[in-house]
Coordinates of C-alpha atoms and ligand atoms in Angstrom, one line a residue:
M1195 CA 30.5 35.8 32.6
D1196 CA 28.1 34.6 35.3
Y1197 CA 24.7 33.9 33.8
F1198 CA 23.2 32.8 37.2
L1199 CA 22.3 29.4 35.9
T1200 CA 20.5 27.0 38.3
E1201 CA 22.4 24.1 40.0
T1202 CA 20.8 21.6 37.6
Q1203 CA 21.8 23.8 34.5
L1204 CA 25.4 24.1 35.8
E1205 CA 25.6 20.3 36.3
L1206 CA 24.2 19.6 32.8
Q1207 CA 26.6 22.1 31.3
K1208 CA 29.6 20.6 33.2
L1209 CA 28.6 17.1 32.1
A1210 CA 28.1 18.0 28.5
R1211 CA 31.5 19.9 28.4
K1212 CA 33.2 16.8 29.9
I1213 CA 31.6 14.4 27.4
A1214 CA 32.4 16.8 24.5
M1215 CA 36.1 17.0 25.4
E1216 CA 36.6 13.4 26.5
K1217 CA 34.3 11.5 24.1
V1218 CA 33.4 13.7 21.1
R1219 CA 36.6 15.7 20.4
P1220 CA 38.8 12.5 19.9
V1221 CA 36.4 11.1 17.3
A1222 CA 35.3 14.3 15.6
A1223 CA 37.8 14.1 12.7
H1224 CA 36.8 10.4 12.1
Y1225 CA 33.1 11.2 11.7
D1226 CA 34.0 14.3 9.6
K1227 CA 36.1 12.2 7.2
T1228 CA 33.8 9.1 6.9
G1229 CA 30.4 10.8 7.2
E1230 CA 29.3 7.9 9.3
F1231 CA 26.5 8.5 11.7
P1232 CA 27.8 8.5 15.3
W1233 CA 25.5 5.8 16.8
E1234 CA 27.9 5.0 19.7
L1235 CA 27.8 8.6 20.8
V1236 CA 24.0 8.8 20.4
K1237 CA 23.7 5.7 22.7
L1238 CA 25.9 7.5 25.2
F1239 CA 23.9 10.7 25.0
A1240 CA 20.7 8.6 25.7
E1241 CA 22.4 7.0 28.8
L1242 CA 23.3 10.5 30.0
D1243 CA 19.7 11.7 29.5
F1244 CA 20.5 14.3 26.9
F1245 CA 17.3 13.4 25.0
R1246 CA 15.1 14.1 28.0
I1247 CA 15.9 17.7 28.1
W1248 CA 13.2 19.3 26.0
I1249 CA 10.4 16.9 27.0
E1250 CA 7.9 17.7 29.8
E1251 CA 8.3 15.8 33.1
E1252 CA 5.0 14.0 32.8
Y1253 CA 6.2 12.2 29.7
G1254 CA 9.5 11.2 31.1
G1255 CA 11.4 14.4 30.3
M1256 CA 13.4 16.9 32.3
G1257 CA 11.0 19.7 32.0
G1258 CA 11.2 20.9 28.5
G1259 CA 13.6 23.8 28.9
V1260 CA 15.1 25.6 25.8
M1261 CA 17.8 26.8 28.1
E1262 CA 19.0 23.3 28.9
L1263 CA 18.8 22.3 25.3
V1264 CA 20.9 25.3 24.4
L1265 CA 23.5 24.5 27.1
V1266 CA 24.0 20.9 25.9
T1267 CA 24.0 21.8 22.2
E1268 CA 26.6 24.6 22.8
E1269 CA 28.9 22.3 24.7
L1270 CA 28.7 19.4 22.3
S1271 CA 29.2 21.7 19.3
R1272 CA 32.4 23.0 20.9
A1273 CA 33.8 19.6 20.0
C1274 CA 31.8 18.8 16.9
G1275 CA 28.8 20.7 15.4
G1276 CA 27.8 17.6 13.4
V1277 CA 27.6 15.2 16.4
A1278 CA 25.7 17.8 18.4
L1279 CA 23.0 17.9 15.7
A1280 CA 21.9 14.3 16.5
V1281 CA 20.5 15.8 19.7
A1282 CA 19.3 19.2 18.4
A1283 CA 17.6 17.8 15.3
S1284 CA 15.8 15.2 17.4
A1285 CA 14.5 18.1 19.5
L1286 CA 13.4 19.8 16.2
G1287 CA 11.6 16.7 15.0
S1288 CA 9.8 16.2 18.4
F1289 CA 8.7 19.8 18.8
P1290 CA 5.5 19.5 16.7
V1291 CA 4.3 16.8 19.1
V1292 CA 5.6 18.7 22.2
I1293 CA 3.9 22.0 21.1
S1294 CA 0.7 20.8 19.4
G1295 CA 0.3 17.0 20.0
T1296 CA -2.7 15.5 21.7
K1297 CA -2.3 13.8 25.1
Q1298 CA -2.5 10.4 23.4
Q1299 CA 0.2 11.4 20.9
K1300 CA 2.5 12.7 23.7
E1301 CA 1.9 9.5 25.8
K1302 CA 2.7 7.3 22.8
Y1303 CA 5.8 9.0 21.5
L1304 CA 7.5 11.3 24.0
P1305 CA 8.6 8.7 26.7
D1306 CA 10.5 6.7 24.1
L1307 CA 12.0 9.9 22.6
A1308 CA 13.0 10.9 26.1
D1309 CA 14.7 7.6 26.7
G1310 CA 16.6 8.0 23.5
K1311 CA 15.1 4.8 22.1
Y1312 CA 14.8 6.5 18.8
L1313 CA 15.4 9.8 17.1
A1314 CA 13.0 12.2 15.4
A1315 CA 13.3 14.3 12.3
F1316 CA 11.3 17.3 11.0
C1317 CA 10.2 17.1 7.4
L1318 CA 9.2 20.5 5.9
T1319 CA 11.7 21.4 3.2
E1320 CA 11.1 20.1 -0.4
P1321 CA 13.1 20.6 -3.6
E1322 CA 10.9 23.5 -4.7
A1323 CA 10.0 24.7 -1.2
G1324 CA 12.9 25.9 0.9
S1325 CA 12.6 29.5 2.1
D1326 CA 9.1 29.5 0.7
A1327 CA 7.9 26.9 3.1
G1328 CA 4.2 27.6 2.1
A1329 CA 4.9 26.2 -1.3
I1330 CA 5.1 22.5 -0.3
K1331 CA 3.8 20.0 -2.7
T1332 CA 3.6 16.9 -0.6
K1333 CA 0.0 15.9 -0.5
A1334 CA -2.1 14.3 2.1
V1335 CA -5.6 13.1 0.9
R1336 CA -8.2 11.9 3.5
D1337 CA -9.4 8.4 2.9
G1338 CA -11.8 7.3 5.7
D1339 CA -9.8 6.9 8.9
Y1340 CA -6.5 7.4 7.0
Y1341 CA -4.6 10.0 5.0
I1342 CA -2.6 9.0 2.0
L1343 CA 0.7 10.9 1.7
N1344 CA 2.6 11.4 -1.5
G1345 CA 5.6 13.6 -2.1
K1346 CA 9.3 14.1 -1.4
K1347 CA 11.1 16.0 1.4
H1348 CA 14.7 16.8 1.1
F1349 CA 17.7 18.0 3.1
I1350 CA 16.1 16.2 6.1
T1351 CA 18.4 16.1 9.1
N1352 CA 18.3 12.7 10.8
G1353 CA 16.6 11.4 7.6
G1354 CA 17.0 7.7 7.5
V1355 CA 18.3 7.4 11.0
A1356 CA 15.2 8.7 12.8
K1357 CA 12.2 6.5 13.6
L1358 CA 9.7 9.3 14.0
Y1359 CA 9.0 11.8 11.3
T1360 CA 6.9 14.9 11.8
V1361 CA 5.8 15.9 8.3
I1362 CA 4.1 19.0 6.9
A1363 CA 1.9 18.2 3.9
S1364 CA -0.8 19.9 2.0
T1365 CA -4.4 18.8 2.6
D1366 CA -5.8 21.7 0.5
P1367 CA -3.3 23.0 -2.1
S1368 CA -5.8 25.7 -3.2
K1369 CA -5.2 27.4 0.2
G1370 CA -1.4 27.6 0.1
S1371 CA 0.1 27.8 3.6
R1372 CA -3.4 27.8 5.2
G1373 CA -4.0 24.4 3.6
A1374 CA -1.0 22.7 5.2
T1375 CA -1.4 20.0 7.9
A1376 CA 1.1 18.3 10.2
F1377 CA 1.4 14.5 10.6
I1378 CA 3.4 11.9 12.5
V1379 CA 4.9 9.2 10.3
E1380 CA 6.5 6.2 11.9
E1381 CA 9.5 4.3 10.4
G1382 CA 8.3 1.1 8.9
T1383 CA 5.1 2.6 7.5
E1384 CA 4.5 1.1 4.1
G1385 CA 5.4 3.7 1.4
L1386 CA 8.0 5.5 3.5
S1387 CA 11.5 5.4 2.1
Y1388 CA 14.7 7.3 2.0
G1389 CA 16.4 8.7 -1.1
K1390 CA 19.7 10.4 -1.7
E1391 CA 22.0 10.8 1.2
E1392 CA 23.7 14.2 1.0
D1393 CA 27.5 14.5 0.8
K1394 CA 27.9 17.8 2.7
M1395 CA 30.6 20.4 3.1
G1396 CA 30.3 20.4 6.9
I1397 CA 28.4 18.8 9.8
R1398 CA 29.3 15.5 8.2
A1399 CA 28.6 13.4 11.3
S1400 CA 25.0 14.4 10.8
A1401 CA 22.7 12.3 8.5
T1402 CA 20.9 14.3 5.8
S1403 CA 18.7 12.6 3.3
E1404 CA 15.6 12.7 1.2
V1405 CA 12.4 11.3 2.8
I1406 CA 9.9 9.9 0.3
F1407 CA 6.2 9.1 0.7
E1408 CA 4.5 6.9 -1.9
D1409 CA 0.9 6.1 -1.1
C1410 CA 1.9 6.2 2.6
K1411 CA -1.1 5.4 4.7
I1412 CA -1.3 7.4 7.9
P1413 CA -4.0 6.9 10.5
V1414 CA -6.1 10.0 11.3
E1415 CA -4.9 9.9 14.9
N1416 CA -1.4 10.7 13.7
R1417 CA -2.5 14.2 12.5
I1418 CA -1.1 16.9 14.7
G1419 CA -3.6 19.7 15.2
E1420 CA -6.4 20.4 12.8
E1421 CA -6.3 20.4 9.1
G1422 CA -4.9 23.7 7.8
Q1423 CA -2.9 24.3 11.0
G1424 CA 0.3 22.7 9.7
F1425 CA 2.1 25.9 8.7
I1426 CA 1.5 27.4 12.1
V1427 CA 2.8 24.2 13.7
A1428 CA 5.9 24.4 11.6
M1429 CA 6.5 28.1 12.4
K1430 CA 6.0 27.5 16.1
T1431 CA 8.4 24.6 15.9
L1432 CA 11.1 26.7 14.2
D1433 CA 10.6 29.5 16.7
K1434 CA 11.4 27.1 19.5
S1435 CA 14.2 25.4 17.7
R1436 CA 16.2 28.3 16.3
P1437 CA 17.8 29.1 19.6
G1438 CA 19.2 25.6 19.4
V1439 CA 20.8 26.3 16.0
A1440 CA 22.2 29.5 17.5
A1441 CA 23.7 27.4 20.4
Q1442 CA 25.2 25.1 17.8
A1443 CA 26.8 28.1 16.1
L1444 CA 27.9 29.5 19.5
G1445 CA 29.6 26.2 20.4
I1446 CA 31.4 26.0 17.1
A1447 CA 32.7 29.6 17.5
Q1448 CA 33.8 28.9 21.1
G1449 CA 35.5 25.7 20.0
A1450 CA 37.4 27.5 17.2
L1451 CA 38.5 30.3 19.7
D1452 CA 39.7 27.7 22.1
L1453 CA 41.9 26.1 19.4
A1454 CA 43.1 29.5 18.1
I1455 CA 44.3 30.5 21.5
D1456 CA 46.2 27.2 22.1
Y1457 CA 47.8 27.4 18.6
A1458 CA 48.8 31.1 18.9
R1459 CA 50.4 30.3 22.3
Q1460 CA 52.6 27.5 20.9
R1461 CA 53.3 28.8 17.4
E1462 CA 56.6 30.7 17.2
Q1463 CA 57.6 33.2 14.5
F1464 CA 60.1 36.0 14.5
G1465 CA 61.6 34.4 17.6
Q1466 CA 58.5 34.5 19.8
S1467 CA 55.1 33.0 20.4
I1468 CA 52.6 34.7 17.9
I1469 CA 50.2 35.3 20.8
S1470 CA 52.5 38.1 22.0
F1471 CA 51.7 40.0 18.8
Q1472 CA 49.1 42.7 19.1
A1473 CA 47.6 41.8 15.6
I1474 CA 46.8 38.3 17.0
Q1475 CA 45.7 39.6 20.4
F1476 CA 43.2 42.1 18.8
M1477 CA 41.7 39.3 16.7
L1478 CA 41.3 37.1 19.7
A1479 CA 39.8 39.9 21.7
D1480 CA 37.2 40.6 19.0
M1481 CA 36.4 36.9 18.7
A1482 CA 35.9 36.6 22.5
T1483 CA 33.7 39.7 22.7
Q1484 CA 31.5 38.6 19.8
I1485 CA 31.1 35.2 21.4
E1486 CA 30.2 36.6 24.8
A1487 CA 27.6 39.0 23.3
T1488 CA 26.0 36.2 21.4
R1489 CA 25.9 33.9 24.5
A1490 CA 24.3 36.7 26.5
L1491 CA 21.5 37.1 23.9
I1492 CA 20.9 33.4 23.5
Y1493 CA 20.7 32.7 27.2
A1494 CA 18.5 35.7 27.8
I1495 CA 16.1 34.7 25.0
S1496 CA 16.1 31.1 26.1
K1497 CA 15.1 32.1 29.6
M1498 CA 12.4 34.3 28.1
I1499 CA 11.0 31.4 26.2
D1500 CA 11.1 29.1 29.2
S1501 CA 9.3 31.7 31.3
G1502 CA 6.3 31.3 28.9
A1503 CA 6.7 34.2 26.5
K1504 CA 4.3 33.7 23.6
N1505 CA 5.5 35.7 20.6
I1506 CA 9.1 34.6 20.2
A1507 CA 9.5 34.6 16.4
K1508 CA 11.6 37.9 16.3
E1509 CA 13.8 37.0 19.3
S1510 CA 14.4 33.5 18.1
A1511 CA 15.4 34.8 14.7
M1512 CA 17.7 37.3 16.3
C1513 CA 19.5 34.5 18.1
K1514 CA 20.1 32.6 15.0
V1515 CA 21.2 35.5 12.8
L1516 CA 23.7 36.9 15.4
A1517 CA 25.1 33.5 16.4
S1518 CA 25.6 32.1 12.9
D1519 CA 27.1 35.3 11.5
V1520 CA 29.5 35.4 14.5
A1521 CA 30.3 31.7 14.1
M1522 CA 31.3 32.3 10.4
K1523 CA 33.4 35.4 11.3
V1524 CA 35.1 33.7 14.3
T1525 CA 35.9 30.5 12.6
T1526 CA 37.3 32.3 9.5
D1527 CA 39.5 34.4 11.8
A1528 CA 40.6 31.2 13.7
V1529 CA 41.7 29.7 10.4
Q1530 CA 43.6 32.9 9.7
I1531 CA 45.5 32.6 13.0
F1532 CA 46.5 29.1 12.1
G1533 CA 47.9 30.5 8.8
G1534 CA 48.8 28.0 6.1
Y1535 CA 48.3 25.1 8.6
G1536 CA 44.8 26.2 9.2
Y1537 CA 43.9 25.5 5.5
M1538 CA 45.1 21.9 5.8
R1539 CA 42.9 19.0 6.8
D1540 CA 45.6 17.7 9.1
Y1541 CA 44.7 20.5 11.5
P1542 CA 41.2 20.5 13.2
I1543 CA 40.4 24.2 12.6
E1544 CA 39.1 24.2 9.0
K1545 CA 36.3 21.8 10.0
F1546 CA 34.9 24.5 12.3
M1547 CA 34.7 26.9 9.4
R1548 CA 32.9 24.3 7.3
D1549 CA 30.6 23.4 10.1
A1550 CA 29.7 27.0 10.8
K1551 CA 28.5 27.7 7.3
I1552 CA 25.3 25.7 7.5
T1553 CA 24.1 27.6 10.6
Q1554 CA 23.6 30.6 8.3
I1555 CA 21.4 28.5 6.0
Y1556 CA 19.3 25.8 7.7
E1557 CA 16.2 26.3 9.8
G1558 CA 15.6 29.4 7.7
T1559 CA 18.4 31.3 5.9
N1560 CA 19.6 34.4 7.7
Q1561 CA 17.9 36.4 4.9
I1562 CA 14.6 34.8 6.0
Q1563 CA 15.5 35.5 9.7
R1564 CA 16.1 39.2 8.9
M1565 CA 12.7 39.2 7.1
V1566 CA 11.0 37.8 10.2
I1567 CA 12.8 40.4 12.4
A1568 CA 11.9 43.3 10.1
R1569 CA 8.2 42.2 9.8
N1570 CA 7.9 42.1 13.6
I1571 CA 9.6 45.4 14.3
I1572 CA 7.6 47.2 11.7
R1573 CA 4.4 45.7 13.1
E1574 CA 5.4 46.5 16.7
G1575 CA 6.4 50.0 15.6
A1576 CA 3.0 50.5 14.0
S1577 CA 1.1 49.4 17.1
Q1578 CA 3.4 51.6 19.4
S1579 CA 2.6 54.6 17.3
K1580 CA -1.2 54.0 17.7
K1581 CA -0.8 54.1 21.6
Ligands
LIG1324 N1 4.0 31.7 14.7 C1 2.7 31.5 14.5 N2 2.1 31.8 13.3 C2 2.9 32.3 12.3 C3 4.3 32.5 12.5 C4 4.8 32.2 13.8 N3 6.1 32.4 14.0 N4 4.8 33.0 11.3 C5 3.8 33.0 10.5 N5 2.7 32.6 11.0 C6 1.3 32.6 10.4 C7 0.9 34.0 9.9 O1 0.3 34.7 11.0 C8 -0.1 33.6 8.8 O2 -1.3 33.2 9.4 P1 -2.7 33.6 8.7 O3 -2.7 32.9 7.4 O4 -3.7 33.1 9.6 O5 -2.6 35.1 8.5 C9 0.5 32.3 8.2 O6 1.4 31.8 9.3 C10 1.4 32.6 7.0 O7 2.4 33.5 7.4 P2 3.1 34.4 6.4 O8 2.1 35.2 5.5 O9 4.1 35.2 7.1 O10 3.9 33.4 5.5 P3 4.9 33.5 4.3 O11 4.6 32.6 3.2 O12 5.1 35.0 4.0 O13 6.3 32.9 4.9 C11 8.3 32.7 6.2 C12 6.8 33.2 6.1 C13 8.7 33.3 7.5 C14 9.1 33.2 5.1 C15 8.3 31.2 6.3 O14 7.9 30.6 5.0 C16 9.6 30.6 6.7 O15 9.9 30.6 7.9 N6 10.4 30.2 5.8 C17 11.7 29.5 6.1 C18 11.4 28.0 6.3 C19 12.5 27.4 7.1 O16 12.9 27.8 8.1 N7 12.8 26.2 6.6 C20 13.7 25.4 7.4 C21 13.3 23.9 7.4 S1 13.8 23.0 8.8 C22 15.4 22.7 8.6 O17 16.1 23.4 8.0 C23 15.9 21.7 9.5 C24 16.6 20.6 8.8 O18 16.3 19.4 9.1 C25 17.6 20.8 7.8

């Protein structure tokens, strides 16, 4: 389908597709097997300006478009959802500064992030605060010109490989989510360390670890927004970043369909290629239709966000729910088309199914996304009925 992308967007999409096929696909199995972080590819992505995409031009970026981020994430995920996450998670980690940072904070951090000199990570989740993000226990206590941070974040994407951590901590536990505040913590700050590195089912090229703060002294100028605004900063960050997770899911689904078509064409049973069987054709047709419907929604919503839409929580959640559920269905069907071979690690398809699963879980489970969508449509319904 023609989505009437701009010349720049088409060029970026073409470049990301070429890099995905020529550089990422050949090493995807290696990173999946070893769980190593793909530093070589991150270096290449920096040279190709992929880390500039979501940053405003005045800070060395390419304009801050969600659409461009979606296009690059989708194409890279077509080859490897884990590798693509090095880019998408750095966007997530930078968004609190992009959305709510001061001019000084933006001048200090965004140009280096745009150059790909280092990666960012977003630290919200804690062992006892996953879906219930307002229940965070990490504390930040004001001490003169500093805050002293204590606590533990876990499941942090880019944890241990990032140099800039945007952290949501509680400055007033008695106020729950209204007592949360956002901070920037730089790698090398005394008291910042990394704990357990997770051994994951999928997206194994991505680094996931605990991030620990022990009497970590943060200057007041590293606070993002006012005290008590941290939960809103986190929610706005996730609103802007969820279309990126959706794009990751979309790319994984498309990559699985590409492989399923190739396999069905060359696999012969009953004396003919299995692609000639209607049972296979109908599966492929459904997979392609679901993928295209998902792409249409993600692109439309990304354009809406880039046009300056303010309340995007519902639409952003819709992207993630649809794309991740489609990715799970499409990758499961792709494994089915591969039959017994699809279940074996010698073939590339089972990795797509493993990689797809996380997109239904992180950046808010799909149950939380449905809650966000439901709350918004009920609120909108109530305000419509008053008109
Ligand atoms: N934009 C702006 N403000 C928002 C908002 C939004 N999207 N959503 C909520 N708020 C505001 C509300 O208006 C409210 O403000 P007031 O206190 O002034 O009224 C305040 O935030 C609290 O909102 P709720 O009452 O709705 O909060 P809640 O406790 O019911 O929780 C939730 C809402 C949607 C469930 C939220 O907790 C949530 O999103 N949970 C999922 C967390 C999540 O996505 N975690 C993923 C972590 S990141 C990750 O996975 C990446 C990685 O690295 C692995």
